[in-house]
Amino acid sequence: MDYYGSDKRPWSSGQDPFSPDSSSSDSTPLFSSDSNGGGFDDLGGPEKPKKRKPMSPKGKNTLKVVALCLVCALIGGLAQPLYHTITGNETTIYTGSRTPTQVDTTAVDTSQELTTAEIYAKYVSSCVGITVDIVSTNIFGQTVTSAAAGSGFVITEDGYILTNYHVIDGANSIKVTFSDGQEYTATYVGGQEQNDIAVIKVEATGLTPVVIGKSSDMLVGEQVTTIGNPLGELTFSETTGIISALDRTITMSDGTQMNMIQTDCAINSGNSGGPLFNSHGEVIGIVSAKYSSSSSSSSASVEGLGFAIPMDDVADMVSDLVSNGYVTGQPLMGISVGDVDQSAQSYGVPAGAIVRVVTPGLCGEKAGLQTGDIITKIGDTEVTSSSELIAAKNTYSPGDTVTLTVYRSGETLTLDLTLEESTPEKEAQQEEAQKAYEEQQQQQLQQEQQQGSGGFSFGF
């Protein structure tokens, strides 16, 4: 059987594919020798080479014609072996008979396993490239506009698109491009930073949505495929690999811990937000991250370690985002936290989640939390970092009252906090408080830099 599965081998009848046609009585071997045997004599030394007669002009013309005929035959796609006589020797040259693959997307059935070509042909029109303009303020208080790129995929016929939250975070404008070159300006519907998912929408109808599968049905070793925009330039690239591991707990660059599918699909910057298909063409994950030996994804030196968010973990949240614009039932503490520096711990300050911002009017302020407090326990759960506090908080529901153990100015105290439900309005309040905190930090940094340079004199 050949590469394409054909049993029609040219030498199935015993004929050597590199030998002349045995049915021809005047043929000579393709590689000729003298009466002594091969190209080397019986003593192992090379025989004296014979002088070759120069090719006549007629022979040269014959060779040119034969070559031209061969090119024409190849272009014509002949499926039969081509026979030509070159300077008296009959030589057989075999051409392939493969017909180019034609994918009938109307006949694709996700109940059956699909080839990667079928997955691409069926769903490349469901995948999009996302480009955003991000407006931010640098440490000098200047407004800076930068661009970022990612991927996404259509989940409804009327224009809802799923991507990663970090792809559109801070976006001033969002542009979506389809494989046919059609571009749309998208609007932000809603997202959840903690689970790194976001829904955007374009004003279009009749789109081809993907089919959502169950990530819990996947097994290690099964084939998966992704379509995305690596580097933001190589648009609509398909890469294929396998499930390398399931239920990986990954710590993101901001300290957030997430459950992930591990895959060896080629994933690079720009692939974020793209779909991870199983062999049936169903989306079982959202491509989200690549392991890097440094803090910059663009300088990743580790290959074959990509991660995707399992669809089972976020499917209900996505439905909430489409219906309500936010994920319902999520608990809120009304604070922003960070990790306690190791240098501070060396002076007897306990490890925990240090409160950076207390949002006015929300439950954290009502419970009596203050900036600089270090939360070391929530309920009966010990807390040594901000990610541990967030993970413990998410085990509760809005309306639950939790007891916090807090270290403040050398003393330990307990506070009761009643969790609120997170809504877009309350998230906006927190973002505003966070922005004010960052501006204050920038001003403080500028003052420190000015004071540091004030002790120097120049011009003497």
mmCIF file of C-alpha atoms in Angstrom, residues 370 372-374 406-413:
data_model
loop_
_atom_site.group_PDB
_atom_site.id
_atom_site.type_symbol
_atom_site.label_atom_id
_atom_site.label_comp_id
_atom_site.label_asym_id
_atom_site.label_seq_id
_atom_site.Cartn_x
_atom_site.Cartn_y
_atom_site.Cartn_z
ATOM 1 C CA GLN A 370 -8.644 48.898 55.808
ATOM 2 C CA GLY A 372 -2.742 47.546 54.612
ATOM 3 C CA ASP A 373 -4.682 44.826 56.435
ATOM 4 C CA ILE A 374 -3.293 41.319 55.904
ATOM 5 C CA VAL A 406 -6.778 39.961 59.911
ATOM 6 C CA TYR A 407 -3.291 41.144 60.940
ATOM 7 C CA ARG A 408 -3.242 44.930 61.458
ATOM 8 C CA SER A 409 -0.385 46.997 62.900
ATOM 9 C CA GLY A 410 1.021 44.104 64.936
ATOM 10 C CA GLU A 411 -2.352 42.883 66.196
ATOM 11 C CA THR A 412 -4.659 40.058 65.094
ATOM 12 C CA LEU A 413 -8.418 40.638 64.924
#
